[in-house]
Amino acid sequence: MHISLAAEKIAQIGPLPITNSMVMTWIAGIVLIVVAFFATRKKSIVPRGVQNVVEMVIEFLFNTANEVIGDKKQTKKYFPLLATIFLFVLINNWLGLLPGVGTIGFNEIHHGEEVFVPILRSGNADLNMTFALAAITIISVQIFGIIAIGFFKYSGKFITFKNPINTFVGFLELISEISRMISFAFRLFGNIFAGEVLLTVIAMILPYIAPLPFFGLELFVGAIQALVFTMLALVFIKMAITDHAEEH
Amino acid sequence: MEALDSLGIDWKLFIAQVVNFLILLFILSKLLYKPLLKLFDERSKKIEQGLKDAEISSKNLEQAEKEAERIRQNAYKEANELLANSKKEAEEQTKAIIADAHKEAEKIITRSSEEVINMKNNLVKETRAQISDLLTLSLDKITSKKLDVKTRDKLTKEAIMELDK
């Protein structure tokens, strides 16, 4: 059994290596676009079929976001990012549980020994993906904050010289933004990667029946991680767009 | 950098994923969120409108029911009045007709009694005339026309006068 922390390279286009995780994220993206297309193809005021399911999800997300942000107009600004994070992470996590992901592949000679390279691997079991999501989220939060309360007010959160305590707190805030990004990336990666490893190990020990509860668990973890990522992003946005000076 | 390598972090892949995600974000915004959020707004507007309409129509219904009740009461009152009026009228008419009939009957009775009296008078007159003629004729016959006309008429008159007593 060989478990690789990094996503395996399966092809190369010019300078860009194509990894199995990346292929998975493409598939997830295509699935989302196709579903979105079918859900909105024939919009009717009374929802039916796919439209109904998709609407339920979108409405749930929108209401959750709206509860935290508290203003519909504001929520609409941040909603696309939040919804895309949720849907993308969720679909990636669930697609990673499909049979064949991680098991269909080929053998490759790597550093003199033969290793198994799966063609597909859960998208979020690759730190590049989770870091990309984390970076987008944190950078977006900064941008939203600057747009909402102005550059100077926003940067005042991090750099102030009014009194030494505030200066120090601002410095801590700056560090915390970075640590948020790292924790975002590693939380998602850790959970999904651990799930993959767990399923692989269980399937090796007892191939029949035994993995089923773990699949259920991983379905749950996949949904929870998507929700956690989205909710944290939501809370960070809310914190960034709130003018603290005004509150006191 | 060694640590990052062992974790599988590759800047090229990182950037590719960022770009992928942003493209997906853009497409889903256009394709999914925008139309659906618009639809939600429309729907909530429509539901609000529907509730408002329902309220208005229930109010209208209440009013219409009140109106109907009012009309019914009025109609009932009117009908009662009409009935009472027509009863009164009918009674009056009956009374009038009866009175007329009485009058007519009285008239007829009066007229017929007058007629009877007239007839009797005429009869008397006629009888008298005939009697006087008869008397005249008898006198002429008895006296063989020896009596002068003057005396004869006087005698006849006297006889008739006697008859009236």
Tab-separated table of C-alpha atoms in Angstrom:
chain	number	residue	atom	x	y	z
A	1	MET	CA	0.000	0.000	0.000
A	2	HIS	CA	1.319	3.370	-0.973
A	3	ILE	CA	-0.230	6.585	0.236
A	4	SER	CA	1.028	9.782	-1.230
A	5	LEU	CA	0.539	13.053	0.595
A	6	ALA	CA	0.821	14.930	-2.673
A	7	ALA	CA	-1.495	14.537	-5.612
A	8	GLU	CA	0.132	12.407	-8.296
A	9	LYS	CA	1.050	13.779	-11.670
A	10	ILE	CA	-0.686	11.909	-14.473
A	11	ALA	CA	0.109	14.125	-17.447
A	12	GLN	CA	1.843	17.302	-18.449
A	13	ILE	CA	0.620	20.146	-20.627
A	14	GLY	CA	3.538	22.420	-21.439
A	15	PRO	CA	4.917	23.647	-18.131
A	16	LEU	CA	1.761	22.728	-16.235
A	17	PRO	CA	1.673	19.325	-14.615
A	18	ILE	CA	-1.769	17.736	-14.576
A	19	THR	CA	-2.504	15.926	-11.340
A	20	ASN	CA	-5.275	13.470	-10.617
A	21	SER	CA	-6.756	15.872	-8.055
A	22	MET	CA	-6.865	18.615	-10.634
A	23	VAL	CA	-8.776	16.404	-13.047
A	24	MET	CA	-11.222	15.789	-10.238
A	25	THR	CA	-11.749	19.513	-9.646
A	26	TRP	CA	-12.436	19.954	-13.340
A	27	ILE	CA	-15.026	17.201	-13.211
A	28	ALA	CA	-16.593	18.819	-10.164
A	29	GLY	CA	-16.708	22.142	-11.962
A	30	ILE	CA	-18.296	20.582	-15.030
A	31	VAL	CA	-20.857	18.729	-12.891
A	32	LEU	CA	-21.788	22.000	-11.195
A	33	ILE	CA	-22.089	23.873	-14.458
A	34	VAL	CA	-24.226	21.133	-16.019
A	35	VAL	CA	-26.516	20.962	-12.991
A	36	ALA	CA	-26.763	24.750	-12.920
A	37	PHE	CA	-27.593	24.735	-16.611
A	38	PHE	CA	-30.369	22.185	-16.219
A	39	ALA	CA	-31.676	23.825	-13.067
A	40	THR	CA	-32.069	27.214	-14.695
A	41	ARG	CA	-32.861	26.144	-18.252
A	42	LYS	CA	-36.603	26.321	-17.831
A	43	LYS	CA	-37.162	28.599	-14.911
A	44	SER	CA	-40.664	28.640	-13.602
A	45	ILE	CA	-42.104	30.520	-10.671
A	46	VAL	CA	-43.350	27.198	-9.358
A	47	PRO	CA	-40.230	25.037	-9.058
A	48	ARG	CA	-40.056	21.483	-10.403
A	49	GLY	CA	-37.502	18.669	-10.438
A	50	VAL	CA	-33.861	19.722	-10.589
A	51	GLN	CA	-34.805	23.354	-10.211
A	52	ASN	CA	-36.516	22.560	-6.931
A	53	VAL	CA	-33.509	20.765	-5.415
A	54	VAL	CA	-31.024	23.394	-6.569
A	55	GLU	CA	-33.304	26.160	-5.372
A	56	MET	CA	-33.549	24.555	-1.958
A	57	VAL	CA	-29.768	24.452	-1.638
A	58	ILE	CA	-29.296	27.999	-2.895
A	59	GLU	CA	-32.086	29.302	-0.714
A	60	PHE	CA	-30.664	27.553	2.352
A	61	LEU	CA	-27.231	29.052	1.653
A	62	PHE	CA	-28.636	32.485	0.982
A	63	ASN	CA	-30.726	32.498	4.138
A	64	THR	CA	-27.777	31.304	6.216
A	65	ALA	CA	-25.563	34.032	4.773
A	66	ASN	CA	-28.306	36.602	5.180
A	67	GLU	CA	-28.785	35.720	8.828
A	68	VAL	CA	-25.144	36.472	9.537
A	69	ILE	CA	-24.754	39.538	7.336
A	70	GLY	CA	-28.220	40.842	8.081
A	71	ASP	CA	-28.784	42.857	4.941
A	72	LYS	CA	-30.122	41.316	1.753
A	73	LYS	CA	-28.413	43.770	-0.550
A	74	GLN	CA	-25.060	43.201	1.131
A	75	THR	CA	-25.548	39.453	1.189
A	76	LYS	CA	-26.079	39.423	-2.563
A	77	LYS	CA	-22.588	40.890	-3.010
A	78	TYR	CA	-20.834	38.143	-1.067
A	79	PHE	CA	-23.193	35.311	-1.907
A	80	PRO	CA	-21.618	34.105	-5.185
A	81	LEU	CA	-18.254	33.484	-3.533
A	82	LEU	CA	-19.782	31.745	-0.505
A	83	ALA	CA	-22.111	29.582	-2.570
A	84	THR	CA	-19.394	28.610	-5.003
A	85	ILE	CA	-17.075	27.648	-2.155
A	86	PHE	CA	-19.791	25.515	-0.583
A	87	LEU	CA	-20.940	23.795	-3.761
A	88	PHE	CA	-17.449	23.280	-5.100
A	89	VAL	CA	-16.059	21.845	-1.877
A	90	LEU	CA	-19.130	19.683	-1.330
A	91	ILE	CA	-19.206	18.241	-4.844
A	92	ASN	CA	-15.451	17.653	-4.752
A	93	ASN	CA	-15.722	15.833	-1.441
A	94	TRP	CA	-18.603	13.666	-2.556
A	95	LEU	CA	-17.197	12.912	-5.991
A	96	GLY	CA	-14.041	11.743	-4.207
A	97	LEU	CA	-16.108	8.998	-2.560
A	98	LEU	CA	-17.325	7.502	-5.816
A	99	PRO	CA	-16.048	4.007	-6.544
A	100	GLY	CA	-13.109	4.136	-8.907
A	101	VAL	CA	-11.667	7.321	-7.465
A	102	GLY	CA	-8.335	6.354	-6.012
A	103	THR	CA	-8.615	2.768	-7.177
A	104	ILE	CA	-8.449	2.975	-10.966
A	105	GLY	CA	-4.980	3.842	-12.149
A	106	PHE	CA	-1.724	2.603	-13.512
A	107	ASN	CA	1.662	1.600	-12.216
A	108	GLU	CA	4.611	3.841	-12.731
A	109	ILE	CA	8.269	3.537	-12.017
A	110	HIS	CA	9.110	6.301	-9.610
A	111	HIS	CA	12.569	6.697	-8.086
A	112	GLY	CA	13.400	3.162	-9.040
A	113	GLU	CA	10.355	1.534	-7.459
A	114	GLU	CA	6.975	0.730	-8.914
A	115	VAL	CA	4.155	2.841	-7.496
A	116	PHE	CA	0.428	2.831	-8.186
A	117	VAL	CA	-0.903	6.094	-9.593
A	118	PRO	CA	-4.706	6.542	-9.498
A	119	ILE	CA	-6.221	8.541	-12.330
A	120	LEU	CA	-8.627	10.308	-10.004
A	121	ARG	CA	-8.174	11.615	-6.506
A	122	SER	CA	-10.489	13.733	-4.369
A	123	GLY	CA	-9.969	17.353	-5.309
A	124	ASN	CA	-9.590	18.543	-1.773
A	125	ALA	CA	-7.056	15.838	-0.948
A	126	ASP	CA	-4.536	18.116	-2.594
A	127	LEU	CA	-3.044	21.029	-0.710
A	128	ASN	CA	-2.793	23.113	-3.870
A	129	MET	CA	-6.564	23.120	-4.155
A	130	THR	CA	-7.284	23.823	-0.506
A	131	PHE	CA	-4.618	26.528	-0.407
A	132	ALA	CA	-6.049	28.061	-3.533
A	133	LEU	CA	-9.492	28.153	-1.890
A	134	ALA	CA	-8.057	29.525	1.346
A	135	ALA	CA	-6.064	32.214	-0.451
A	136	ILE	CA	-9.072	33.263	-2.531
A	137	THR	CA	-11.223	33.428	0.570
A	138	ILE	CA	-8.789	35.419	2.687
A	139	ILE	CA	-7.878	37.820	-0.123
A	140	SER	CA	-11.559	38.305	-0.928
A	141	VAL	CA	-12.230	39.036	2.722
A	142	GLN	CA	-9.590	41.796	2.633
A	143	ILE	CA	-11.059	43.227	-0.567
A	144	PHE	CA	-14.595	43.124	0.793
A	145	GLY	CA	-13.416	44.817	3.969
A	146	ILE	CA	-11.673	47.600	2.067
A	147	ILE	CA	-14.715	48.144	-0.193
A	148	ALA	CA	-17.150	48.114	2.711
A	149	ILE	CA	-15.460	50.433	5.195
A	150	GLY	CA	-12.705	52.106	3.199
A	151	PHE	CA	-9.012	51.407	2.809
A	152	PHE	CA	-7.728	53.487	5.686
A	153	LYS	CA	-10.304	52.347	8.165
A	154	TYR	CA	-9.767	48.755	7.160
A	155	SER	CA	-5.994	48.879	7.261
A	156	GLY	CA	-6.355	50.647	10.601
A	157	LYS	CA	-7.379	47.288	11.982
A	158	PHE	CA	-3.839	46.033	11.410
A	159	ILE	CA	-1.610	49.067	11.591
A	160	THR	CA	-2.302	51.678	14.221
A	161	PHE	CA	-0.035	53.849	16.265
A	162	LYS	CA	-2.634	55.373	18.533
A	163	ASN	CA	-1.389	53.411	21.495
A	164	PRO	CA	1.064	50.550	21.887
A	165	ILE	CA	-1.590	48.025	22.858
A	166	ASN	CA	-3.565	48.674	19.679
A	167	THR	CA	-0.383	48.476	17.658
A	168	PHE	CA	0.326	45.096	19.127
A	169	VAL	CA	-3.268	43.906	18.657
A	170	GLY	CA	-3.123	45.057	15.050
A	171	PHE	CA	0.031	43.058	14.542
A	172	LEU	CA	-1.705	40.003	16.001
A	173	GLU	CA	-4.654	40.575	13.678
A	174	LEU	CA	-2.291	40.553	10.735
A	175	ILE	CA	-0.772	37.271	11.876
A	176	SER	CA	-4.228	35.826	12.469
A	177	GLU	CA	-5.246	36.539	8.866
A	178	ILE	CA	-2.342	34.429	7.700
A	179	SER	CA	-3.001	31.717	10.239
A	180	ARG	CA	-6.637	31.676	9.142
A	181	MET	CA	-5.558	30.936	5.605
A	182	ILE	CA	-3.271	28.139	6.733
A	183	SER	CA	-5.899	26.622	8.986
A	184	PHE	CA	-8.488	26.861	6.202
A	185	ALA	CA	-6.217	24.968	3.839
A	186	PHE	CA	-5.067	22.331	6.266
A	187	ARG	CA	-8.431	21.699	7.886
A	188	LEU	CA	-10.067	20.832	4.605
A	189	PHE	CA	-7.091	18.952	3.243
A	190	GLY	CA	-6.591	17.063	6.493
A	191	ASN	CA	-10.182	15.947	6.791
A	192	ILE	CA	-10.576	14.829	3.214
A	193	PHE	CA	-7.158	13.238	2.942
A	194	ALA	CA	-7.668	11.446	6.249
A	195	GLY	CA	-11.023	10.189	4.967
A	196	GLU	CA	-9.388	8.832	1.851
A	197	VAL	CA	-6.715	7.081	3.860
A	198	LEU	CA	-9.265	5.718	6.302
A	199	LEU	CA	-11.395	4.278	3.509
A	200	THR	CA	-8.362	2.777	1.806
A	201	VAL	CA	-7.169	1.159	5.011
A	202	ILE	CA	-10.605	-0.208	5.956
A	203	ALA	CA	-11.096	-1.551	2.430
A	204	MET	CA	-7.727	-3.315	2.702
A	205	ILE	CA	-8.555	-4.940	6.030
A	206	LEU	CA	-12.197	-5.872	5.326
A	207	PRO	CA	-13.203	-5.262	1.722
A	208	TYR	CA	-16.906	-6.125	2.127
A	209	ILE	CA	-19.620	-4.400	4.175
A	210	ALA	CA	-17.176	-2.931	6.697
A	211	PRO	CA	-16.357	0.205	4.645
A	212	LEU	CA	-20.053	1.110	4.338
A	213	PRO	CA	-20.453	2.963	7.656
A	214	PHE	CA	-17.196	4.737	6.906
A	215	PHE	CA	-18.555	5.826	3.547
A	216	GLY	CA	-21.555	7.233	5.381
A	217	LEU	CA	-19.224	8.993	7.781
A	218	GLU	CA	-17.192	10.436	4.919
A	219	LEU	CA	-20.349	11.682	3.183
A	220	PHE	CA	-21.161	13.475	6.420
A	221	VAL	CA	-17.622	14.793	6.851
A	222	GLY	CA	-17.620	16.027	3.255
A	223	ALA	CA	-20.799	18.011	3.819
A	224	ILE	CA	-19.661	19.315	7.198
A	225	GLN	CA	-16.298	20.438	5.867
A	226	ALA	CA	-17.995	22.295	3.009
A	227	LEU	CA	-20.290	23.945	5.520
A	228	VAL	CA	-17.468	24.765	7.928
A	229	PHE	CA	-15.374	26.347	5.191
A	230	THR	CA	-18.339	28.403	4.002
A	231	MET	CA	-19.464	29.443	7.461
A	232	LEU	CA	-15.949	30.526	8.455
A	233	ALA	CA	-15.605	32.510	5.243
A	234	LEU	CA	-18.987	34.067	5.993
A	235	VAL	CA	-18.000	35.032	9.517
A	236	PHE	CA	-14.678	36.470	8.343
A	237	ILE	CA	-16.483	38.542	5.737
A	238	LYS	CA	-18.926	39.771	8.356
A	239	MET	CA	-16.053	40.732	10.640
A	240	ALA	CA	-14.202	42.469	7.827
A	241	ILE	CA	-17.147	44.545	6.659
A	242	THR	CA	-18.126	45.640	10.149
A	243	ASP	CA	-16.607	48.927	11.205
A	244	HIS	CA	-15.391	48.270	14.744
A	245	ALA	CA	-14.784	51.904	15.497
A	246	GLU	CA	-18.459	52.589	14.930
A	247	GLU	CA	-19.583	49.848	17.241
A	248	HIS	CA	-17.896	51.255	20.328
B	1	MET	CA	10.844	24.634	0.221
B	2	GLU	CA	11.634	21.003	0.858
B	3	ALA	CA	8.644	20.831	3.233
B	4	LEU	CA	6.308	22.368	0.679
B	5	ASP	CA	7.519	19.922	-1.933
B	6	SER	CA	6.813	16.955	0.259
B	7	LEU	CA	3.294	18.293	0.863
B	8	GLY	CA	2.829	18.442	-2.874
B	9	ILE	CA	2.586	22.194	-3.143
B	10	ASP	CA	3.438	23.425	-6.593
B	11	TRP	CA	2.960	27.094	-7.463
B	12	LYS	CA	1.907	26.246	-10.977
B	13	LEU	CA	-0.807	23.940	-9.702
B	14	PHE	CA	-1.810	26.469	-7.076
B	15	ILE	CA	-2.289	29.202	-9.644
B	16	ALA	CA	-4.095	26.829	-11.978
B	17	GLN	CA	-6.538	25.945	-9.196
B	18	VAL	CA	-7.082	29.600	-8.333
B	19	VAL	CA	-7.855	30.337	-11.966
B	20	ASN	CA	-10.139	27.300	-12.220
B	21	PHE	CA	-12.053	28.358	-9.182
B	22	LEU	CA	-12.433	31.931	-10.358
B	23	ILE	CA	-13.729	30.732	-13.733
B	24	LEU	CA	-16.220	28.468	-11.987
B	25	LEU	CA	-17.214	31.350	-9.706
B	26	PHE	CA	-17.831	33.558	-12.721
B	27	ILE	CA	-19.823	30.934	-14.645
B	28	LEU	CA	-21.967	29.938	-11.665
B	29	SER	CA	-22.648	33.581	-10.820
B	30	LYS	CA	-23.961	34.206	-14.303
B	31	LEU	CA	-25.683	30.869	-14.746
B	32	LEU	CA	-27.004	29.985	-11.320
B	33	TYR	CA	-26.982	32.634	-8.597
B	34	LYS	CA	-28.102	35.665	-10.525
B	35	PRO	CA	-31.188	34.094	-12.133
B	36	LEU	CA	-32.133	32.158	-9.012
B	37	LEU	CA	-31.825	35.128	-6.655
B	38	LYS	CA	-33.874	37.174	-9.089
B	39	LEU	CA	-36.414	34.376	-9.163
B	40	PHE	CA	-36.528	34.306	-5.342
B	41	ASP	CA	-37.160	38.029	-5.274
B	42	GLU	CA	-39.880	37.723	-7.878
B	43	ARG	CA	-41.423	34.830	-6.027
B	44	SER	CA	-41.447	36.572	-2.660
B	45	LYS	CA	-42.917	39.637	-4.350
B	46	LYS	CA	-45.573	37.495	-5.950
B	47	ILE	CA	-46.375	35.755	-2.680
B	48	GLU	CA	-46.622	39.101	-0.937
B	49	GLN	CA	-48.865	40.354	-3.725
B	50	GLY	CA	-50.937	37.180	-3.451
B	51	LEU	CA	-51.351	37.595	0.290
B	52	LYS	CA	-52.321	41.214	-0.184
B	53	ASP	CA	-54.808	40.236	-2.867
B	54	ALA	CA	-56.248	37.524	-0.669
B	55	GLU	CA	-56.662	40.011	2.158
B	56	ILE	CA	-58.341	42.501	-0.134
B	57	SER	CA	-60.649	39.917	-1.601
B	58	SER	CA	-61.593	38.578	1.822
B	59	LYS	CA	-62.341	42.154	2.873
B	60	ASN	CA	-64.377	42.588	-0.271
B	61	LEU	CA	-66.203	39.374	0.419
B	62	GLU	CA	-67.029	40.531	3.921
B	63	GLN	CA	-68.294	43.804	2.569
B	64	ALA	CA	-70.304	42.046	-0.105
B	65	GLU	CA	-71.805	39.775	2.514
B	66	LYS	CA	-72.721	42.773	4.646
B	67	GLU	CA	-74.185	44.454	1.586
B	68	ALA	CA	-76.151	41.336	0.712
B	69	GLU	CA	-77.455	41.136	4.267
B	70	ARG	CA	-78.455	44.785	4.107
B	71	ILE	CA	-80.190	44.293	0.780
B	72	ARG	CA	-81.946	41.244	2.094
B	73	GLN	CA	-83.156	43.126	5.166
B	74	ASN	CA	-84.346	45.978	2.986
B	75	ALA	CA	-86.104	43.649	0.630
B	76	TYR	CA	-87.735	41.904	3.557
B	77	LYS	CA	-88.876	45.219	4.977
B	78	GLU	CA	-90.111	46.391	1.621
B	79	ALA	CA	-91.931	43.175	0.979
B	80	ASN	CA	-93.590	43.403	4.377
B	81	GLU	CA	-94.580	46.995	3.713
B	82	LEU	CA	-95.859	46.085	0.285
B	83	LEU	CA	-97.854	43.240	1.716
B	84	ALA	CA	-99.316	45.431	4.442
B	85	ASN	CA	-100.117	48.159	1.932
B	86	SER	CA	-101.763	45.824	-0.481
B	87	LYS	CA	-103.748	44.281	2.339
B	88	LYS	CA	-104.929	47.724	3.377
B	89	GLU	CA	-105.706	48.651	-0.183
B	90	ALA	CA	-107.587	45.466	-0.774
B	91	GLU	CA	-109.589	46.035	2.367
B	92	GLU	CA	-110.331	49.582	1.297
B	93	GLN	CA	-111.285	48.427	-2.125
B	94	THR	CA	-113.528	45.765	-0.719
B	95	LYS	CA	-115.137	48.330	1.526
B	96	ALA	CA	-115.557	50.718	-1.390
B	97	ILE	CA	-116.993	48.016	-3.591
B	98	ILE	CA	-119.373	46.950	-0.883
B	99	ALA	CA	-120.367	50.565	-0.292
B	100	ASP	CA	-120.881	51.089	-4.007
B	101	ALA	CA	-122.942	47.963	-4.219
B	102	HIS	CA	-125.066	49.172	-1.299
B	103	LYS	CA	-125.532	52.530	-2.965
B	104	GLU	CA	-126.360	50.930	-6.269
B	105	ALA	CA	-128.808	48.584	-4.631
B	106	GLU	CA	-130.443	51.488	-2.822
B	107	LYS	CA	-130.577	53.427	-6.058
B	108	ILE	CA	-132.125	50.493	-7.849
B	109	ILE	CA	-134.614	50.036	-5.064
B	110	THR	CA	-135.489	53.744	-5.048
B	111	ARG	CA	-135.802	53.819	-8.773
B	112	SER	CA	-137.987	50.764	-8.916
B	113	SER	CA	-140.221	52.010	-6.127
B	114	GLU	CA	-140.522	55.360	-7.946
B	115	GLU	CA	-141.344	53.503	-11.096
B	116	VAL	CA	-143.949	51.491	-9.278
B	117	ILE	CA	-145.440	54.690	-7.885
B	118	ASN	CA	-145.337	56.303	-11.317
B	119	MET	CA	-146.884	53.265	-12.858
B	120	LYS	CA	-149.592	53.316	-10.186
B	121	ASN	CA	-150.168	57.018	-10.734
B	122	ASN	CA	-150.284	56.553	-14.469
B	123	LEU	CA	-152.616	53.684	-13.993
B	124	VAL	CA	-154.796	55.753	-11.718
B	125	LYS	CA	-154.711	58.657	-14.172
B	126	GLU	CA	-155.524	56.392	-17.068
B	127	THR	CA	-158.218	54.650	-15.132
B	128	ARG	CA	-159.629	57.989	-14.187
B	129	ALA	CA	-159.582	59.182	-17.756
B	130	GLN	CA	-161.209	56.020	-18.939
B	131	ILE	CA	-163.753	56.240	-16.177
B	132	SER	CA	-164.452	59.857	-17.083
B	133	ASP	CA	-164.793	58.895	-20.755
B	134	LEU	CA	-167.019	56.064	-19.723
B	135	LEU	CA	-169.052	58.386	-17.536
B	136	THR	CA	-169.324	60.931	-20.320
B	137	LEU	CA	-170.403	58.252	-22.715
B	138	SER	CA	-172.876	56.792	-20.176
B	139	LEU	CA	-174.305	60.175	-19.408
B	140	ASP	CA	-174.729	60.878	-23.086
B	141	LYS	CA	-176.402	57.552	-23.560
B	142	ILE	CA	-178.629	57.903	-20.484
B	143	THR	CA	-179.661	61.437	-21.246
B	144	SER	CA	-179.768	60.917	-24.996
B	145	LYS	CA	-177.559	63.891	-25.462
B	146	LYS	CA	-179.980	66.245	-23.778
B	147	LEU	CA	-177.544	67.483	-21.341
B	148	ASP	CA	-175.392	70.330	-22.532
B	149	VAL	CA	-171.757	69.686	-22.683
B	150	LYS	CA	-170.962	71.993	-19.807
B	151	THR	CA	-173.154	70.265	-17.267
B	152	ARG	CA	-172.076	66.874	-18.492
B	153	ASP	CA	-168.420	67.666	-17.944
B	154	LYS	CA	-169.155	69.144	-14.537
B	155	LEU	CA	-171.030	66.052	-13.479
B	156	THR	CA	-168.231	63.814	-14.702
B	157	LYS	CA	-165.669	65.851	-12.827
B	158	GLU	CA	-167.686	65.659	-9.678
B	159	ALA	CA	-168.024	61.945	-10.031
B	160	ILE	CA	-164.296	61.566	-10.471
B	161	MET	CA	-163.620	63.772	-7.475
B	162	GLU	CA	-165.957	61.563	-5.531
B	163	LEU	CA	-163.883	58.615	-6.641
B	164	ASP	CA	-160.686	60.106	-5.287
B	165	LYS	CA	-162.135	60.318	-1.788
